[in-house]
PDB file of C-alpha atoms in Angstrom:
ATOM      1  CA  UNK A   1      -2.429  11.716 -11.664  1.00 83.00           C
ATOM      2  CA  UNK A   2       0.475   9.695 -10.733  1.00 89.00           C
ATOM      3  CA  UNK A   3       1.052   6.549 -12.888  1.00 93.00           C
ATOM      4  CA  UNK A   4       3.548   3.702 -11.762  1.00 97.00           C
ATOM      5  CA  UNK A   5       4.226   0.189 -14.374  1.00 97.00           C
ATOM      6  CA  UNK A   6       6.125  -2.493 -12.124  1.00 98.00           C
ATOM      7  CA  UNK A   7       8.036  -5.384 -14.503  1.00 97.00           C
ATOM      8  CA  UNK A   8       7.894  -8.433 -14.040  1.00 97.00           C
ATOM      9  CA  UNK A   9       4.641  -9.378 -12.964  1.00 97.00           C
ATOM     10  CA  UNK A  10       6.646 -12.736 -12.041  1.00 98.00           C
ATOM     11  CA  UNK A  11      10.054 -13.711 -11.542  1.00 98.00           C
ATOM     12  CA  UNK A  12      11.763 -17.263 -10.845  1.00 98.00           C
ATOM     13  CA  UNK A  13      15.200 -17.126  -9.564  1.00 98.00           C
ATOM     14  CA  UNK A  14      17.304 -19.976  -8.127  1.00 98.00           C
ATOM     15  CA  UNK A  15      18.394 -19.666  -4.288  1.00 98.00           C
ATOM     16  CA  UNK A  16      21.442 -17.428  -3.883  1.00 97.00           C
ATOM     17  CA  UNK A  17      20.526 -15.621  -7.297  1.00 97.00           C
ATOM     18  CA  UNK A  18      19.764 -12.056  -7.116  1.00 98.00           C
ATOM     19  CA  UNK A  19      16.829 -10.535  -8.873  1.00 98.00           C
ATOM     20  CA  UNK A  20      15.754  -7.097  -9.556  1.00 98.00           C
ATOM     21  CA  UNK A  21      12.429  -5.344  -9.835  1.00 98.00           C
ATOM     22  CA  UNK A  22      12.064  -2.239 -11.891  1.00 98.00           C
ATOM     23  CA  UNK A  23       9.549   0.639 -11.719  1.00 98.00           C
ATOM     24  CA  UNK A  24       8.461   3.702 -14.034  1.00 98.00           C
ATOM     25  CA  UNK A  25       6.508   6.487 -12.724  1.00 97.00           C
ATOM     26  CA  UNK A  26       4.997   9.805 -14.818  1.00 95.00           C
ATOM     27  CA  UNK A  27       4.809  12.358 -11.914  1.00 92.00           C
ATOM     28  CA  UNK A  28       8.066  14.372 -12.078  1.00 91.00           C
ATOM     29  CA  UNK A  29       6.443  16.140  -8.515  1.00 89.00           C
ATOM     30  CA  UNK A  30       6.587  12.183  -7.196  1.00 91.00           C
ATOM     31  CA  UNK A  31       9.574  12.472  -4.145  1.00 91.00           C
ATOM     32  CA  UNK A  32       9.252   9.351  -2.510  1.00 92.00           C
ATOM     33  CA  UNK A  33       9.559   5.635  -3.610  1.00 95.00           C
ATOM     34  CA  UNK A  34       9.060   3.074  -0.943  1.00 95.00           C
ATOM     35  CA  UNK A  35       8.816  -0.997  -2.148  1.00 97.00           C
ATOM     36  CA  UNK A  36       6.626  -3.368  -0.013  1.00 97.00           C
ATOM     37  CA  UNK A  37       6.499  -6.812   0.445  1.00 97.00           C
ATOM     38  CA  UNK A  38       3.579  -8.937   1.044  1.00 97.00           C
ATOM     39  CA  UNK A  39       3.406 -12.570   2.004  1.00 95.00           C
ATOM     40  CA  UNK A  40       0.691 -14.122   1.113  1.00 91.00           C
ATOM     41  CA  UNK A  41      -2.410 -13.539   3.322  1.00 87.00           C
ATOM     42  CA  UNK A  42      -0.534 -10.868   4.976  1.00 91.00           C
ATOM     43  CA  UNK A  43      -0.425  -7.302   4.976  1.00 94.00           C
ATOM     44  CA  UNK A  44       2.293  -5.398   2.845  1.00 95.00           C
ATOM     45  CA  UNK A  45       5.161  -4.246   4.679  1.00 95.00           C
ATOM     46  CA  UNK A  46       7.715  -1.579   4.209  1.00 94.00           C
ATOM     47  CA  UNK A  47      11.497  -3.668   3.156  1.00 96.00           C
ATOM     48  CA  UNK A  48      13.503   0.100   2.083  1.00 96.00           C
ATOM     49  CA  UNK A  49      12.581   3.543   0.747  1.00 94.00           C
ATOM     50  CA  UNK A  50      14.052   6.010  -1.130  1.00 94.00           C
ATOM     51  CA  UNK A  51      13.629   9.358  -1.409  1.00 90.00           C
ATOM     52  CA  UNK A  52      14.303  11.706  -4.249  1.00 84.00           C
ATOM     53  CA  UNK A  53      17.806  13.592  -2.569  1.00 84.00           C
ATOM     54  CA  UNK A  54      19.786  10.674  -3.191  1.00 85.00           C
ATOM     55  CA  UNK A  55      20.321   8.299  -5.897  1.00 91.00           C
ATOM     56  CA  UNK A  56      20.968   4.698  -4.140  1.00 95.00           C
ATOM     57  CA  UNK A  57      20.561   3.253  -0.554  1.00 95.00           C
ATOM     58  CA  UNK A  58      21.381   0.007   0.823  1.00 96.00           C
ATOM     59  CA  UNK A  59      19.993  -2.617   3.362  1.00 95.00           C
ATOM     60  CA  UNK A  60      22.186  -5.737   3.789  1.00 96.00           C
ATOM     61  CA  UNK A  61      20.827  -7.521   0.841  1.00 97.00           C
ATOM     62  CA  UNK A  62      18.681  -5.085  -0.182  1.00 98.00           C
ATOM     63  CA  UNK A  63      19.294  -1.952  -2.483  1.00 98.00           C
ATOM     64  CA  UNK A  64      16.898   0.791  -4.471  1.00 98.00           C
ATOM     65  CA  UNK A  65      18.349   2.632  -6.884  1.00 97.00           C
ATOM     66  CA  UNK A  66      16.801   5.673  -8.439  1.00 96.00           C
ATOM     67  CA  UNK A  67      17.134   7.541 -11.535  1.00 95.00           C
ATOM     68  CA  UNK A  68      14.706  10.420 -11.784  1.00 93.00           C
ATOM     69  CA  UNK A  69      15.752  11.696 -14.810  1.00 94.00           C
ATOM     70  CA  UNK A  70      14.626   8.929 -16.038  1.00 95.00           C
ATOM     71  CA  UNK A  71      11.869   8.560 -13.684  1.00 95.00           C
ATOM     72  CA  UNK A  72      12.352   5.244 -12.837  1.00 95.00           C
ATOM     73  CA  UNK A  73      13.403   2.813  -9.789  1.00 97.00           C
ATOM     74  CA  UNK A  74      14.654  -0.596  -9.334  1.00 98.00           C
ATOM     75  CA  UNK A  75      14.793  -3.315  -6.529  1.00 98.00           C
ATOM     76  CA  UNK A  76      17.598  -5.157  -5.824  1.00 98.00           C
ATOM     77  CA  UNK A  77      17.720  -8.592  -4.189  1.00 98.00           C
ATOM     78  CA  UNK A  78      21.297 -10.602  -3.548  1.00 97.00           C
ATOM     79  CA  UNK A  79      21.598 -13.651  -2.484  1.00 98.00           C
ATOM     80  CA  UNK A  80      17.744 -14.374  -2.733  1.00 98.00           C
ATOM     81  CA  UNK A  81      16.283 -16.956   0.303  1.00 97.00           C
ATOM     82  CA  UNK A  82      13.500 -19.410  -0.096  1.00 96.00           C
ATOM     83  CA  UNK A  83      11.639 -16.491   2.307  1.00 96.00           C
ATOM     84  CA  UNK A  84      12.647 -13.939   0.121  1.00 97.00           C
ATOM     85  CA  UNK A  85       9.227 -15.387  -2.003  1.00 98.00           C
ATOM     86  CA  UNK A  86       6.245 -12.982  -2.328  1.00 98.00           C
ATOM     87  CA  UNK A  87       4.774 -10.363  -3.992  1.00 98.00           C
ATOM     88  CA  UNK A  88       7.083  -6.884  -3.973  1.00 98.00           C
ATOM     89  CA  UNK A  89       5.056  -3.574  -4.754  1.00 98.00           C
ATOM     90  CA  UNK A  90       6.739  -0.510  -5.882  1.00 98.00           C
ATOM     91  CA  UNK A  91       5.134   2.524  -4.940  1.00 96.00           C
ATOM     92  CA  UNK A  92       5.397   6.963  -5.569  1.00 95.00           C
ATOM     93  CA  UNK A  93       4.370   9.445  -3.433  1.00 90.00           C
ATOM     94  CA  UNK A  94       4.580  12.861  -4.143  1.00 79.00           C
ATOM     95  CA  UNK A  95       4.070  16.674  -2.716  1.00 64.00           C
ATOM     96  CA  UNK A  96       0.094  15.875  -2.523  1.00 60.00           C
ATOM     97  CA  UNK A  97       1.112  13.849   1.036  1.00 64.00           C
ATOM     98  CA  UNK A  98       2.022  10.410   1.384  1.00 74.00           C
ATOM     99  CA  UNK A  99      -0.755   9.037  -0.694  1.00 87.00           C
ATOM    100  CA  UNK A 100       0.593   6.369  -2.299  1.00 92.00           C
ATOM    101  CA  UNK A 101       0.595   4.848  -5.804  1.00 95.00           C
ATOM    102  CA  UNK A 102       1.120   1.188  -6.371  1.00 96.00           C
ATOM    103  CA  UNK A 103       2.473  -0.745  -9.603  1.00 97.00           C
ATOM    104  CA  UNK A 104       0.565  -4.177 -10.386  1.00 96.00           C
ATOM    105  CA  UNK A 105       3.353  -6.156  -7.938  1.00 97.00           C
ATOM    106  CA  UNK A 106       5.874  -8.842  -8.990  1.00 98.00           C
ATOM    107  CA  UNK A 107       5.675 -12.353  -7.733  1.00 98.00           C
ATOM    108  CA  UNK A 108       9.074 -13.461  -6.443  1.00 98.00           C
ATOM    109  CA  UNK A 109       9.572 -17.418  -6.177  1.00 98.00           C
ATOM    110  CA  UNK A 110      13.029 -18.313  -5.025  1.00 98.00           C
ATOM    111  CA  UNK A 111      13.556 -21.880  -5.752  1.00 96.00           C
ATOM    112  CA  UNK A 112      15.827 -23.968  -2.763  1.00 92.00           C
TER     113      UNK A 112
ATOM    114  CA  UNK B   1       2.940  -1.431  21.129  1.00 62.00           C
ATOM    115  CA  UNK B   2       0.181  -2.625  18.949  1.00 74.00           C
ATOM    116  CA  UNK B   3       0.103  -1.602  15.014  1.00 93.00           C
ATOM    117  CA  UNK B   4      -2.503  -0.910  12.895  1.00 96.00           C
ATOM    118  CA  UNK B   5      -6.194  -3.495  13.873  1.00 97.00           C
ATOM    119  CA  UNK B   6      -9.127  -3.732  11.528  1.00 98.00           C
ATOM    120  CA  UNK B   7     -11.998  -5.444  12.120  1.00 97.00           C
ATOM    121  CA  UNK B   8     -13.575  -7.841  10.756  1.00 97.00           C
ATOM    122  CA  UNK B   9     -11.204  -9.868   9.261  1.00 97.00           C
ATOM    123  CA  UNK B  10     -13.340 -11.461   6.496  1.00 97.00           C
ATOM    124  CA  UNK B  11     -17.306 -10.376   5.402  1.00 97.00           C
ATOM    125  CA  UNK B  12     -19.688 -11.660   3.226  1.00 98.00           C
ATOM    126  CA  UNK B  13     -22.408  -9.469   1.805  1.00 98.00           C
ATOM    127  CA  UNK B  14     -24.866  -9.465  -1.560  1.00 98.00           C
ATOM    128  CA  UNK B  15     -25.195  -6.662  -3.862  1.00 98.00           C
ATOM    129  CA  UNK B  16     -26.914  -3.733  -3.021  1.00 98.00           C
ATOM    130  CA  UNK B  17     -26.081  -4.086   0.876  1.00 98.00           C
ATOM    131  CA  UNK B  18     -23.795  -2.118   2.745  1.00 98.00           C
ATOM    132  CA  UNK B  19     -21.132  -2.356   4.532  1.00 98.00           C
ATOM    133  CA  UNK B  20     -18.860  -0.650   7.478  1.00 98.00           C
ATOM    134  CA  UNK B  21     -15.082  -1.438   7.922  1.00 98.00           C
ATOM    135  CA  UNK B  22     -13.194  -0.228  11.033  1.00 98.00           C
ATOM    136  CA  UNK B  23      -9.249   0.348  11.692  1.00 98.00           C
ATOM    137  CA  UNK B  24      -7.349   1.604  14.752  1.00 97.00           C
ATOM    138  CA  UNK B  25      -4.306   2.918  13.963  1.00 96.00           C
ATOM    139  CA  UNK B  26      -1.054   2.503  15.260  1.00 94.00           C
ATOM    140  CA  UNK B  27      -0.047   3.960  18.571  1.00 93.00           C
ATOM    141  CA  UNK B  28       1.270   7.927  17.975  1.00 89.00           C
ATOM    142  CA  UNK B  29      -0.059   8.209  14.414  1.00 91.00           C
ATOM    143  CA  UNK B  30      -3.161  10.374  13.457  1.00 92.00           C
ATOM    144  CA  UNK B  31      -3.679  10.081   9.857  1.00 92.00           C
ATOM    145  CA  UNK B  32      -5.735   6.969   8.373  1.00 95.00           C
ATOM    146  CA  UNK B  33      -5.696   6.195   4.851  1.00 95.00           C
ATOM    147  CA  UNK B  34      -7.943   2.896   3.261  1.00 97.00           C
ATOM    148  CA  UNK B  35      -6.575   1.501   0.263  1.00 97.00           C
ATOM    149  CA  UNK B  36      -8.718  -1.363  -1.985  1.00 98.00           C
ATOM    150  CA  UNK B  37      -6.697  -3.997  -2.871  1.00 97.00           C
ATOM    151  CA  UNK B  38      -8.468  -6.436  -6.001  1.00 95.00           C
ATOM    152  CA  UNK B  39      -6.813  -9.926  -6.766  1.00 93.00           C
ATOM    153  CA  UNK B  40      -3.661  -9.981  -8.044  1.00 91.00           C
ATOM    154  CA  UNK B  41      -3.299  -6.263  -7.881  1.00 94.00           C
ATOM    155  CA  UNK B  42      -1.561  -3.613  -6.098  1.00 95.00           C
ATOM    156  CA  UNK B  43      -3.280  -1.343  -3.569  1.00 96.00           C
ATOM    157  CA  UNK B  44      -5.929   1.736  -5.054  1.00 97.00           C
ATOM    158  CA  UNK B  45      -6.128   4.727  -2.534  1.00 96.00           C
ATOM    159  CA  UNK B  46      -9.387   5.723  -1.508  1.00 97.00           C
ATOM    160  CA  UNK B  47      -9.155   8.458   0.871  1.00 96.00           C
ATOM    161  CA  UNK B  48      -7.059   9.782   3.854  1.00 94.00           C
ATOM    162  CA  UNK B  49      -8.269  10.968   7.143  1.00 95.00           C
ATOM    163  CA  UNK B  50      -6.454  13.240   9.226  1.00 92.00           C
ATOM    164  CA  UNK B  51      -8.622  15.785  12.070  1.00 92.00           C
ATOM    165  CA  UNK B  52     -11.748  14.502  11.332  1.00 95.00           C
ATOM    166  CA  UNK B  53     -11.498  15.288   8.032  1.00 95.00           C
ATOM    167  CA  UNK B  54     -11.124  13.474   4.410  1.00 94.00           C
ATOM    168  CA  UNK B  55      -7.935  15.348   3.085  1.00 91.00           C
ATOM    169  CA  UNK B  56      -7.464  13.030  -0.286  1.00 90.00           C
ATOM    170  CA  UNK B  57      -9.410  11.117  -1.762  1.00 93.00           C
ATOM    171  CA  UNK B  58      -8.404   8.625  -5.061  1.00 93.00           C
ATOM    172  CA  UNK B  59     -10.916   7.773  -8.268  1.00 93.00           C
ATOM    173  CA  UNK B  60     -13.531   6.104  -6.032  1.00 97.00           C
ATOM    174  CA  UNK B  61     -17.368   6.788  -6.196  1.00 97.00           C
ATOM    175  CA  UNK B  62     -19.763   8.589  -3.599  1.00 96.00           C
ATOM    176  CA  UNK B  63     -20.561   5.181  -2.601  1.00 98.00           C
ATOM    177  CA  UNK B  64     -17.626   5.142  -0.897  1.00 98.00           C
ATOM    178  CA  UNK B  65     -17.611   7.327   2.752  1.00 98.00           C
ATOM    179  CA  UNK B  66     -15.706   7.591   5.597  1.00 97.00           C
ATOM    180  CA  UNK B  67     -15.397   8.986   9.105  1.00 97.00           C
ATOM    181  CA  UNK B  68     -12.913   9.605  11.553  1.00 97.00           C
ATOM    182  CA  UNK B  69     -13.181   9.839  14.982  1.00 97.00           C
ATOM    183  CA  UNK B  70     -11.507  11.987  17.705  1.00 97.00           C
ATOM    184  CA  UNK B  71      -9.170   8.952  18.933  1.00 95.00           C
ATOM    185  CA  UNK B  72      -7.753   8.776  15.651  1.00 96.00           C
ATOM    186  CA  UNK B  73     -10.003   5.403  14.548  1.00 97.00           C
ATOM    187  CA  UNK B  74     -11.325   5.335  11.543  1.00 98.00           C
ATOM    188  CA  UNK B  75     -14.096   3.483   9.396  1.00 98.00           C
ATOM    189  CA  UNK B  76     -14.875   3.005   5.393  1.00 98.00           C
ATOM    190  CA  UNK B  77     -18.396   2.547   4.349  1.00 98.00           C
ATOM    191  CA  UNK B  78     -19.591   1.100   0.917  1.00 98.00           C
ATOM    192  CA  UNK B  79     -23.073   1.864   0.303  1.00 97.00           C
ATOM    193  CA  UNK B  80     -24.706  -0.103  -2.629  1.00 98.00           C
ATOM    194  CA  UNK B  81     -22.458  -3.233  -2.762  1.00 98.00           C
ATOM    195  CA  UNK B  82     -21.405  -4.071  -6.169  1.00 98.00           C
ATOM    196  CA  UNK B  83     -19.887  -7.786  -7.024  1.00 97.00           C
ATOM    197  CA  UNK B  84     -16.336  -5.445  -8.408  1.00 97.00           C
ATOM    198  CA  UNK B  85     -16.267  -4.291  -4.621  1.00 98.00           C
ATOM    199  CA  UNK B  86     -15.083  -7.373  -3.803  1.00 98.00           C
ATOM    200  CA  UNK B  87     -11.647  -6.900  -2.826  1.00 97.00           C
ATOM    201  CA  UNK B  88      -9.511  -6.902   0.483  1.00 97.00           C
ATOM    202  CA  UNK B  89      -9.787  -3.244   2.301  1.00 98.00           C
ATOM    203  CA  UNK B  90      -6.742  -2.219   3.988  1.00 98.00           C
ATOM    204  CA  UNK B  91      -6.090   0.557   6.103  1.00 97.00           C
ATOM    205  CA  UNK B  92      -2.729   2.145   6.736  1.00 95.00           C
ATOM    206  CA  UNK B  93      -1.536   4.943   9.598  1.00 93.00           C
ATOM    207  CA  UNK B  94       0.988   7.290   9.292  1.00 90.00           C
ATOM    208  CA  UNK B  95       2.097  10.432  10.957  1.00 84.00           C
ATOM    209  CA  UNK B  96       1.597  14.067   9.328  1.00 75.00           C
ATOM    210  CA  UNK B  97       0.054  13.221   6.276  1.00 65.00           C
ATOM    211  CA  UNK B  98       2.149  16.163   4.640  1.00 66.00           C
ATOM    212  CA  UNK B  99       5.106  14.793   5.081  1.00 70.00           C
ATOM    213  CA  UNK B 100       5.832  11.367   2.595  1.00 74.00           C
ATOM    214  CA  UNK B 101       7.071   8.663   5.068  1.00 77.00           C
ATOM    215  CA  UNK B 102       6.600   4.882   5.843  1.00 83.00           C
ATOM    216  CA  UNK B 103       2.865   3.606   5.794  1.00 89.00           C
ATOM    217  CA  UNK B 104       1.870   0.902   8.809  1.00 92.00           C
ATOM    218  CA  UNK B 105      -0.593  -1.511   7.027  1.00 95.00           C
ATOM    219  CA  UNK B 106      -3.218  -3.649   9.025  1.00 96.00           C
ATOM    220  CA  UNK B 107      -3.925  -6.940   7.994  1.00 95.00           C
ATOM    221  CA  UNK B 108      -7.151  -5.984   6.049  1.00 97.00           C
ATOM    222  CA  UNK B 109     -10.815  -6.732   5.977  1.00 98.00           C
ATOM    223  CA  UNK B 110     -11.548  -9.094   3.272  1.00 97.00           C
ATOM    224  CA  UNK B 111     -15.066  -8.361   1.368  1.00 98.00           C
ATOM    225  CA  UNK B 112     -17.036 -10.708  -0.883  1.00 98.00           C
ATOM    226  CA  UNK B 113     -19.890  -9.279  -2.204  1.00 98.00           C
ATOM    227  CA  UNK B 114     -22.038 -12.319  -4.109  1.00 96.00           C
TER     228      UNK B 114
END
């Protein structure tokens, strides 16, 4: 089955810094790569998705890139906000439906 | 237009108990998948619903059942509570579960088994 690794588990970044998440995945069949952010207590919640037609999309200060080649994915963050802090999941979904598998989640903490 | 409701929020149960977690999903959508989210972890899919019918299921045990019902609800029974069960159940909707798209989550059931 599908197999995603999310790095870092944590990342510290000073307000207005940008940080990125990154993602590797083992099913070449996977077509669909959707990151979601939960707060804490909260349910996770769809920020951007990409699917595997293009290569890069954008959402203000938001970007996924993809490289499936490569098989891997990346979050982008600019100009990170004090509410910017939680945990992002990467995810892969593939022909089999939209089952979805998670990574392990990064802990964001944006520092004012 | 309300999203996706579970009930309850929280539960407390002891081993060998079971257990019975409901979801609605979100106005429009007919498929209901329940992921099992442990501490400090991402989500593990255990099983879609779509017509009545489990169409997927992940690496989870027998133990683990589920039902659908003709208004699109859904509910996730644990039979034989173990203390590794404890985790926080969530329950997503979606719309044609053959096509890959955005997943509504609710805001979970939270289980401790002692």
């Amino acid at each position: 089955g599908e197999n995603v690794e999310q790095h870092p588990s944590t990342l510290s970044v000073q307000e207005g810094d940008s940080a990125v998440i990154k993602c590797t995945y083992s099913d070449s069949a996977s077509n669909y790569f959707p990151w979601y952010k939960q707060e804490l207590g909260k349910r996770p919640q769809l920020i951007i998705d990409i699917r595997s037609n293009v290569g890069e999309k954008k959402d203000q200060r938001i970007a996924v890139t993809l490289n499936k080649t490569a098989k891997h994915f990346s979050l982008h963050i600019t100009e990170t906000q004090p509410e910017d802090s939680a945990v992002y999941f990467c995810a892969a979904s593939g022909n089999a439906g939209n089952m979805l598998t998670f990574g392990g989640g990064t802990r964001l903490m944006v520092k004012p | 237009d309300a999203g996706v409701t579970q009930s309850p929020t929280h539960l407390i149960k002891t081993r060998g108990q079971q257990v019975t977690l409901r979801c609605s999903p979100k106005s429009g959508h007919d498929t209901v998948s329940w992921y099992q989210q442990a501490l400090g972890q991402g989500p593990q899919f255990i099983f879609q619903y779509y017509e009545e019918e489990e169409r997927q299921r992940g690496n989870f045990p027998d133990r683990f059942s589920g039902h659908q019902f003709p208004n699109y609800s859904s509910e996730l029974n644990v039979n034989a509570l173990l203390l590794g069960d404890s985790a926080l159940y969530l329950c997503a909707s979606s719309f044609l579960p053959r096509v890959p798209g955005e997943l509504f989550f609710g805001e979970g059931s939270r289980l401790t088994v002692l």
